[in-house]
Tab-separated table of C-alpha atoms in Angstrom:
chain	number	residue	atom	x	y	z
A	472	UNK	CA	5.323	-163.829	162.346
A	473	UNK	CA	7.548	-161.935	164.658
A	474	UNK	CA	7.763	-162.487	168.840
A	475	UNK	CA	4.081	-162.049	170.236
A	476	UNK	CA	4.196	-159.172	173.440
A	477	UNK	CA	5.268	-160.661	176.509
A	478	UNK	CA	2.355	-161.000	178.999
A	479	UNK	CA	2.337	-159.010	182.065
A	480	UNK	CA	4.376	-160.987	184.849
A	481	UNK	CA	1.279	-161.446	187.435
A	482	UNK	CA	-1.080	-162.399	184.491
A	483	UNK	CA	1.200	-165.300	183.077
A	484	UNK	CA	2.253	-166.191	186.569
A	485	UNK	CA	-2.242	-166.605	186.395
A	486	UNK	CA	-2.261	-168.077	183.191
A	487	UNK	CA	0.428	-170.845	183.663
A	488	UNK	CA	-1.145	-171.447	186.755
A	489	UNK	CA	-4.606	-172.381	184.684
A	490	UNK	CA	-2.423	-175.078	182.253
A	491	UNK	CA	-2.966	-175.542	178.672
A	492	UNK	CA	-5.939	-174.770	177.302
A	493	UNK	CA	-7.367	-176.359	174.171
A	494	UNK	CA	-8.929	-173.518	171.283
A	495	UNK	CA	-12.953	-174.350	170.639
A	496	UNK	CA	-13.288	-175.855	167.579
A	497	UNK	CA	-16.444	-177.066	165.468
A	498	UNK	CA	-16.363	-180.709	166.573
A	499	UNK	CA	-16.009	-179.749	170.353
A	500	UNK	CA	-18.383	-176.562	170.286
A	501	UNK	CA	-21.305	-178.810	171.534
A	502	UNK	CA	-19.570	-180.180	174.137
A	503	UNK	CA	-17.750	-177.301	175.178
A	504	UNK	CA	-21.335	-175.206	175.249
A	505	UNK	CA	-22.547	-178.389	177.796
A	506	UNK	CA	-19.367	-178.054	179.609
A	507	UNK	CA	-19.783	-174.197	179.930
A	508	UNK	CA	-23.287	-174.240	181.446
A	509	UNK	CA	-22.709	-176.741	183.616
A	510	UNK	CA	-19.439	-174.887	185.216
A	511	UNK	CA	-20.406	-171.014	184.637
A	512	UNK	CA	-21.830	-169.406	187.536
A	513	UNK	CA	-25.699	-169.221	187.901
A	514	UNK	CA	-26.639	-167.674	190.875
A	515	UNK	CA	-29.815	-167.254	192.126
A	516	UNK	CA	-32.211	-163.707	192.176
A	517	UNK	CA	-31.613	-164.100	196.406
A	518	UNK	CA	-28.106	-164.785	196.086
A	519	UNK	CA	-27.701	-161.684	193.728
A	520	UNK	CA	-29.737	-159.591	196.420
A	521	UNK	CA	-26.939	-160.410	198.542
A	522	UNK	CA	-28.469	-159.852	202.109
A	523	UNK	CA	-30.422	-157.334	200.764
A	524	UNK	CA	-27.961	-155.130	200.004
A	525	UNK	CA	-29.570	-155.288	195.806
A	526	UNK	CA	-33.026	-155.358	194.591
A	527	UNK	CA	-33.013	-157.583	191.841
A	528	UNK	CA	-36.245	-158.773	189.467
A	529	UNK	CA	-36.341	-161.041	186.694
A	530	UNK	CA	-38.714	-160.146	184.095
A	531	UNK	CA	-39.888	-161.796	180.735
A	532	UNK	CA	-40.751	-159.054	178.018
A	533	UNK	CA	-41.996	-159.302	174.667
A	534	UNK	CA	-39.832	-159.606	171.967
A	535	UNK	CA	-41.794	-160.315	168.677
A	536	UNK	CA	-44.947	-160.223	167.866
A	537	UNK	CA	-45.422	-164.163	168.207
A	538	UNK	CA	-45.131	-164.151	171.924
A	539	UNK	CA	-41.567	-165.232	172.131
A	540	UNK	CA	-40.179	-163.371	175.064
A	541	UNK	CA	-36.599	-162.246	176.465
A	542	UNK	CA	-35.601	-162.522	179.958
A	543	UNK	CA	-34.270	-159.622	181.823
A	544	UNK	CA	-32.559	-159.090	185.121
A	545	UNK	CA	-32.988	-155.947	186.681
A	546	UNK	CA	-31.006	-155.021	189.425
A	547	UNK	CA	-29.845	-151.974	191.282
A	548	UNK	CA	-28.465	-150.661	195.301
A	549	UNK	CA	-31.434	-150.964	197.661
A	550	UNK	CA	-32.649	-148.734	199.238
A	551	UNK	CA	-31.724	-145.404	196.483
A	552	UNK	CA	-33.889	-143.033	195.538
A	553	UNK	CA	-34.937	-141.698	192.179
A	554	UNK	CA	-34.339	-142.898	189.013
A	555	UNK	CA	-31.170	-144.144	188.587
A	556	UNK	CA	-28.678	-144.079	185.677
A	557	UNK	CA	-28.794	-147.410	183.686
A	558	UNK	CA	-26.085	-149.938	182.540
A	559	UNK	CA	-27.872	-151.893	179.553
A	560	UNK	CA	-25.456	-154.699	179.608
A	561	UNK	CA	-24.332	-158.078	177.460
A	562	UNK	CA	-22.788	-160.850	178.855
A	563	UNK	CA	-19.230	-162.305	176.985
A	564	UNK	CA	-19.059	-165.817	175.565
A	565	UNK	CA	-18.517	-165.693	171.993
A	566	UNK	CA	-22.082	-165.882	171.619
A	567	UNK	CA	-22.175	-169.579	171.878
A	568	UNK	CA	-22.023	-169.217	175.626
A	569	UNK	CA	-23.425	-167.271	178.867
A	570	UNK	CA	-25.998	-166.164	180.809
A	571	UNK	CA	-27.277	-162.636	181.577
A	572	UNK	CA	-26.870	-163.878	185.611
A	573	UNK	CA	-23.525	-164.644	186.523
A	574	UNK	CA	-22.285	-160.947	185.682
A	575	UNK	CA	-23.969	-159.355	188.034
A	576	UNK	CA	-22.387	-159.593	191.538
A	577	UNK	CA	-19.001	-158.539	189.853
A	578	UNK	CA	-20.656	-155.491	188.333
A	579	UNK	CA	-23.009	-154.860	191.098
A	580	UNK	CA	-20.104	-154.367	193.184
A	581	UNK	CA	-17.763	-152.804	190.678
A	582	UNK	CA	-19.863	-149.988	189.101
A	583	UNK	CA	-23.620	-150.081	190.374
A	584	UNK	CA	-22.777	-149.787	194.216
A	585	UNK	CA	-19.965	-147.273	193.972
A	586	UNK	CA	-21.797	-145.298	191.012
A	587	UNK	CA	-25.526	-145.381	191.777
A	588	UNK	CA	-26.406	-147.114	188.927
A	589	UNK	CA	-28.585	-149.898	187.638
A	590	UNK	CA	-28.034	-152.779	185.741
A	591	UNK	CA	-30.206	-154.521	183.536
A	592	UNK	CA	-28.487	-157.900	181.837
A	593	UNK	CA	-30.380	-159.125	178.992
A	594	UNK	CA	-30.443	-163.265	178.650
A	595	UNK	CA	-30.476	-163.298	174.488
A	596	UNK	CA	-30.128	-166.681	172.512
A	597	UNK	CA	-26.819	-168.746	171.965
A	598	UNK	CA	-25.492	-169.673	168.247
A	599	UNK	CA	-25.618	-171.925	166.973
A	600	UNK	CA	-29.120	-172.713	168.188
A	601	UNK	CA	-30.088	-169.658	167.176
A	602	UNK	CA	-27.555	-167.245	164.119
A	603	UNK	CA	-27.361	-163.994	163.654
A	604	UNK	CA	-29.631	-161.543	163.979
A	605	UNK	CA	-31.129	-163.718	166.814
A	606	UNK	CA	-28.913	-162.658	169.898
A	607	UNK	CA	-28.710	-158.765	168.670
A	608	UNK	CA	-32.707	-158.641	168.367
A	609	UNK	CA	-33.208	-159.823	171.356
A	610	UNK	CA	-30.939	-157.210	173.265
A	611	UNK	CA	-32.496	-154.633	171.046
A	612	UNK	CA	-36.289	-156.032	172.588
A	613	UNK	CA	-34.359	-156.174	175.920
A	614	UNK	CA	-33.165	-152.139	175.119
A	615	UNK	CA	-36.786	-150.794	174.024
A	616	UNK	CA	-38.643	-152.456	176.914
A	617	UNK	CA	-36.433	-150.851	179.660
A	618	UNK	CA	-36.075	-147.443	177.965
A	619	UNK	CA	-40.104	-147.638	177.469
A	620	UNK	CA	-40.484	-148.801	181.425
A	621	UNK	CA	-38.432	-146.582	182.663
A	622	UNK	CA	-40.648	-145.549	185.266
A	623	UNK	CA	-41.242	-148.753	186.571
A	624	UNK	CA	-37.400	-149.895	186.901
A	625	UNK	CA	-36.973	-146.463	188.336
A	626	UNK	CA	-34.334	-145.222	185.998
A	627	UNK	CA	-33.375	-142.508	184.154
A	628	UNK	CA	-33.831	-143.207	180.139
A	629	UNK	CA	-31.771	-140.218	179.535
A	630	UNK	CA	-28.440	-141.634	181.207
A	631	UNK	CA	-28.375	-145.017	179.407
A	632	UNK	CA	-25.029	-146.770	178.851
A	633	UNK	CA	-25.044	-149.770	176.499
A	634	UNK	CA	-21.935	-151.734	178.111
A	635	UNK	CA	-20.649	-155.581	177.456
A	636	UNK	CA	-17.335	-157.538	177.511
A	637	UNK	CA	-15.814	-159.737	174.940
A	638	UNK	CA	-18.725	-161.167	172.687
A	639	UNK	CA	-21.194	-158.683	174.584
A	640	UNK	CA	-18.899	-155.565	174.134
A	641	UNK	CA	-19.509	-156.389	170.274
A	642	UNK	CA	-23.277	-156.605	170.337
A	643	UNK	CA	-22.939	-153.466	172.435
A	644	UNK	CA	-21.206	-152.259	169.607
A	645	UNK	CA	-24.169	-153.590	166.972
A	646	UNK	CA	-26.859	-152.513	169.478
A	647	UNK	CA	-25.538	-148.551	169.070
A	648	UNK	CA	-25.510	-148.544	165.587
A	649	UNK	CA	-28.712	-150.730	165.286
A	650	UNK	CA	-30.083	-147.740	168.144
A	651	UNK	CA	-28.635	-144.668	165.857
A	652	UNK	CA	-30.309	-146.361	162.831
A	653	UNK	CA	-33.620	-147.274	163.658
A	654	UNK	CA	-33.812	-143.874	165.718
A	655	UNK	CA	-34.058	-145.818	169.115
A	656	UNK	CA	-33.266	-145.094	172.959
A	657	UNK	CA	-30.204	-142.579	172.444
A	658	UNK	CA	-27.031	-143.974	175.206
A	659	UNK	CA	-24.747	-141.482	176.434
A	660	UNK	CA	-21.966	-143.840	176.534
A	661	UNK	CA	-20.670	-147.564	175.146
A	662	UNK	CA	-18.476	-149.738	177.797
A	663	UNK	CA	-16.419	-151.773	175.386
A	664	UNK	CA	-14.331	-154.423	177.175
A	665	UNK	CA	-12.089	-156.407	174.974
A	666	UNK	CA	-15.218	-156.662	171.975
A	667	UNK	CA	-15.338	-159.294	169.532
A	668	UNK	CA	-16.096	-157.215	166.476
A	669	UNK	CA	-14.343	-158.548	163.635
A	670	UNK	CA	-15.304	-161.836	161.794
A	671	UNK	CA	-12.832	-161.617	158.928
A	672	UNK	CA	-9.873	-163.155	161.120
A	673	UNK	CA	-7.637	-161.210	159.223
A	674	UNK	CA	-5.954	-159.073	162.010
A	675	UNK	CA	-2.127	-158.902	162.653
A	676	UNK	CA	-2.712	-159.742	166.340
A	677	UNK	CA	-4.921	-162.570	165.518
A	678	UNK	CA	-2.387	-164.165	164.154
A	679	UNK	CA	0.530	-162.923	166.280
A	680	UNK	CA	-1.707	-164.253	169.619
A	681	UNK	CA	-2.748	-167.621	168.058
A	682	UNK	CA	-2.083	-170.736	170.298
A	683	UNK	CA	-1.167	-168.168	173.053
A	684	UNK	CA	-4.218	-165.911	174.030
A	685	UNK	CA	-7.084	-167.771	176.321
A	686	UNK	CA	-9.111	-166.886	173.143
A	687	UNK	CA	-7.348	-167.448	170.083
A	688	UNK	CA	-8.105	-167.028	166.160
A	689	UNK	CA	-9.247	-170.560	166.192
A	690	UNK	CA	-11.475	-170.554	169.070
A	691	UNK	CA	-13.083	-167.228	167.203
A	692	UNK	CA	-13.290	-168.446	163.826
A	693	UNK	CA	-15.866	-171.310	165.676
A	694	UNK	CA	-17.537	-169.000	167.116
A	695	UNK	CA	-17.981	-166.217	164.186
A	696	UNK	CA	-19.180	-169.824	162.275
A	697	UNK	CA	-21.837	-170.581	164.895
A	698	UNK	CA	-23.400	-166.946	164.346
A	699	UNK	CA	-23.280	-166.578	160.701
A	700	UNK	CA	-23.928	-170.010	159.277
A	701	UNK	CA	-23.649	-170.114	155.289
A	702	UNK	CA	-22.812	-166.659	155.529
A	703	UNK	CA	-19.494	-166.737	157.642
A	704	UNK	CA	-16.968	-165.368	155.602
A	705	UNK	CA	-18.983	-163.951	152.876
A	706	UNK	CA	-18.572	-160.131	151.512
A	707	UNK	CA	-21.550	-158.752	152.700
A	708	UNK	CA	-21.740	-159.563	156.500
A	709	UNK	CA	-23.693	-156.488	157.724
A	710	UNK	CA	-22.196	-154.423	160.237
A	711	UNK	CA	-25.223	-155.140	162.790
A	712	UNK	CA	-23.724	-158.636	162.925
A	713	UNK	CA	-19.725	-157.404	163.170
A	714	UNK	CA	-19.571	-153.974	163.595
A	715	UNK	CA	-15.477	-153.933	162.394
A	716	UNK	CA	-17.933	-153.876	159.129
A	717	UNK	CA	-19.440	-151.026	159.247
A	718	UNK	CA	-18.502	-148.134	156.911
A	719	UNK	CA	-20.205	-145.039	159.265
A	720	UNK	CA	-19.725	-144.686	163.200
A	721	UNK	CA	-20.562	-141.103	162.758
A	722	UNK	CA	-23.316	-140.711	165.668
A	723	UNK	CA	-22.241	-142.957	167.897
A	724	UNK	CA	-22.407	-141.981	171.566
A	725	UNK	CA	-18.822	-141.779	173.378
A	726	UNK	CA	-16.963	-145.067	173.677
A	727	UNK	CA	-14.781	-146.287	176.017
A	728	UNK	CA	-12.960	-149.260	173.992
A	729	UNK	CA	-10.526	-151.372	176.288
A	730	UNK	CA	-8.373	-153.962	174.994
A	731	UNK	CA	-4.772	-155.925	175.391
A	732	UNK	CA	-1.893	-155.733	174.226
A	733	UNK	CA	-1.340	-159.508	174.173
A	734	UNK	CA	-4.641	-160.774	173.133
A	735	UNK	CA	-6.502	-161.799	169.631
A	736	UNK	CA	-9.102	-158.472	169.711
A	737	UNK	CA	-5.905	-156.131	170.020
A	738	UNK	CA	-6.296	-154.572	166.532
A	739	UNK	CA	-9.773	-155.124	165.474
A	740	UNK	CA	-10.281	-153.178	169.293
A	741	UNK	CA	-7.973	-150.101	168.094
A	742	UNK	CA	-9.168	-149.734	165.336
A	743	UNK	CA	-12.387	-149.285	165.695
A	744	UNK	CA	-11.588	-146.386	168.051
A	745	UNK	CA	-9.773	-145.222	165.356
A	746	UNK	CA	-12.725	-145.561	163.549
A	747	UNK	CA	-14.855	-143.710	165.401
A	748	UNK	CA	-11.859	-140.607	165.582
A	749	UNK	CA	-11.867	-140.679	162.207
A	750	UNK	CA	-15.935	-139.832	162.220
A	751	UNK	CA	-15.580	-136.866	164.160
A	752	UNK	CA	-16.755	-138.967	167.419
A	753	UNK	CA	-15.478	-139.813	171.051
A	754	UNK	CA	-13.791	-142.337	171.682
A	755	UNK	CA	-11.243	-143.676	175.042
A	756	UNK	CA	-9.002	-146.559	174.230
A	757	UNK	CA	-6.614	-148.481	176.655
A	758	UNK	CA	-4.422	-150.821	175.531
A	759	UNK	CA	-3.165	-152.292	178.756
A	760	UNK	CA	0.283	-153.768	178.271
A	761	UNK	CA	0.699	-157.795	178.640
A	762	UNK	CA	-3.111	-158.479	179.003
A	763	UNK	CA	-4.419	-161.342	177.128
A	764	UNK	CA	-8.416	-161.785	176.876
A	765	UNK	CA	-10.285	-161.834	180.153
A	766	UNK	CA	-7.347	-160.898	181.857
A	767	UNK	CA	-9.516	-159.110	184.703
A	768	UNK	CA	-11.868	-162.235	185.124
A	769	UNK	CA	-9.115	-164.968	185.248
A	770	UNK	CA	-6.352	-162.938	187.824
A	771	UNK	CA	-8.924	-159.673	189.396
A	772	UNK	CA	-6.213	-158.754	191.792
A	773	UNK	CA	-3.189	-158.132	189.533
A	774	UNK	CA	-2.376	-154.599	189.714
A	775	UNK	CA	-3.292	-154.588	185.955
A	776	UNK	CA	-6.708	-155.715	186.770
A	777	UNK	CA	-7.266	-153.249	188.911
A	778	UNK	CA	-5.853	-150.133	187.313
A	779	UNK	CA	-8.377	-151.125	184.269
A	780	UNK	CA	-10.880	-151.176	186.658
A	781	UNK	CA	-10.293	-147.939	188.150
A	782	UNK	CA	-10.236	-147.066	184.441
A	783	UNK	CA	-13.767	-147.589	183.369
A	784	UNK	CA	-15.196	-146.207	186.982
A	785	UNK	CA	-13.639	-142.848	186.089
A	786	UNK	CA	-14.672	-142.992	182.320
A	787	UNK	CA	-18.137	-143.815	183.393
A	788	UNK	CA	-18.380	-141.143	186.204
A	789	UNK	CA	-17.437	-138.405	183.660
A	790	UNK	CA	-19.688	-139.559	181.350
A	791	UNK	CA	-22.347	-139.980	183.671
A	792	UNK	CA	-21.944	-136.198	184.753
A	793	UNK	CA	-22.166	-134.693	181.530
């Protein structure tokens, strides 16, 4: 395997700073989960409101027709009028890990403040408690109840963006070609940030970035395990469960697909852009140079961080405007 890409010099000055970090395997998934929940933010509904500057709601809809339910946060500027453009969005955590809360200030601040928009996180079920199709159904639920309530989250169901980062920016992925399929709430965009998409772990860059990206080939082969069970690894994984799968993206509403350069997702990322080109659709890819997974998250003021950030605000205020 030849020399992996050098990070960029303020991220590795970030991740050297952080020390070793050990890659989730099988026998420590149920302690890492415990060790996750216990450290990962969980703010409250007042502390998202943050002195009122947010209106935030939690609500419980249905999601089958036994009663189970999914929990949804809502949450938008106070104090706008009219219905709002929405962000359907799906927290990152390999799907073993998460919660639908502790995104929200970030992207509160980062896109619903500066863009008028609302956010609506959806809380779906961890593997390996729950496998595939477990977490997807319950964003799609999530998806139909706020599209179908529009009026009473005050939004717009015409400007809907399905968004997510890491694990989320793959059931993003799923959720618009479960949406084109089952002829469901139609986005105008997909926010694709670093997606895990692939469960094959056959990529060049998963190999080139193993034992050096903050999520490595080993970390996501546990994971991809906890989702599919028996069926991890098997030829006919559907592409509603990894959408690197799936054999049409024709239909697809525009995607912005961010990725980089120096972590595991690097080529299973590209290429589904390519994919997507290659269906006569619209896709935005960034590759930023020297980022490894979560690079935004784990060092937000690097330059790098930032310019990505500026990145999606101007991808989603085009799209938005169309």
């Amino acid at each position: 395997m030849g020399q992996a890409p050098p990070f960029d010099r303020e991220l590795g000055v970030a991740l050297e700073a952080l020390g070793e970090v050990e890659p989730l395997t099988p026998e420590r998934l149920g302690e890492w989960q415990e060790r996750d929940a216990a450290l990962r933010p969980w703010p409250s509904v007042e502390e998202i409101r943050a002195d009122g500057r947010f209106a935030v709601e939690e609500v419980r809809v249905p999601a089958d027709p036994d009663g189970r339910e999914v929990v949804l946060v809502s949450a938008r500027p106070a104090g706008v009028d009219g219905p709002l453009p929405l962000l359907y969005y799906v927290h990152g955590g390999g799907m073993v890990a998460g919660n639908a809360r502790s995104v929200l200030p970030r992207l509160l601040e980062e896109c619903a403040l500066p863009l008028r928009l609302a956010v609506v996180s959806v809380e779906y079920r961890l593997a390996p408690a729950t496998r595939y199709p477990g977490a997807l159904e319950d964003c799609w639920a999530g998806l139909l109840w706020a599209a179908e309530h529009a009026d009473r989250l005050n939004i717009d169901a015409d400007r809907l963006v399905l968004g997510g980062k890491s694990a989320g920016g793959g059931l993003a992925a799923a959720l618009a070609l479960l949406t084109r399929d089952r002829h469901g709430p139609v986005p105008i965009g997909q926010l694709l940030l670093s997606p895990m998409l692939d469960d094959r772990d056959a990529t060049f860059s998963g190999r080139q970035m193993a034992g050096r990206d903050l999520w490595d080939r080993t970390s996501n082969a546990t994971a991809w395990q906890a989702v599919l069970g028996e069926h991890y690894g098997a030829a006919n994984v559907p592409a509603y469960a990894a959408p690197a799968r799936a054999e049409d993206l024709s239909g697809l509403a525009p995607a912005y697909v961010e990725v980089g350069s120096a972590e595991t997702f690097r080529d299973e990322a590209v290429a589904y852009a390519n994919g997507i080109w290659q269906a006569g659709g619209d896709a935005e890819l960034h590759v930023w140079p020297g980022a490894f997974h979560g690079f935004d998250t784990l060092a937000p003021r690097a330059a790098l961080s930032r310019d990505a950030r500026d990145a999606r605000s101007r991808w989603l205020r085009r799209i938005l405007a169309r």
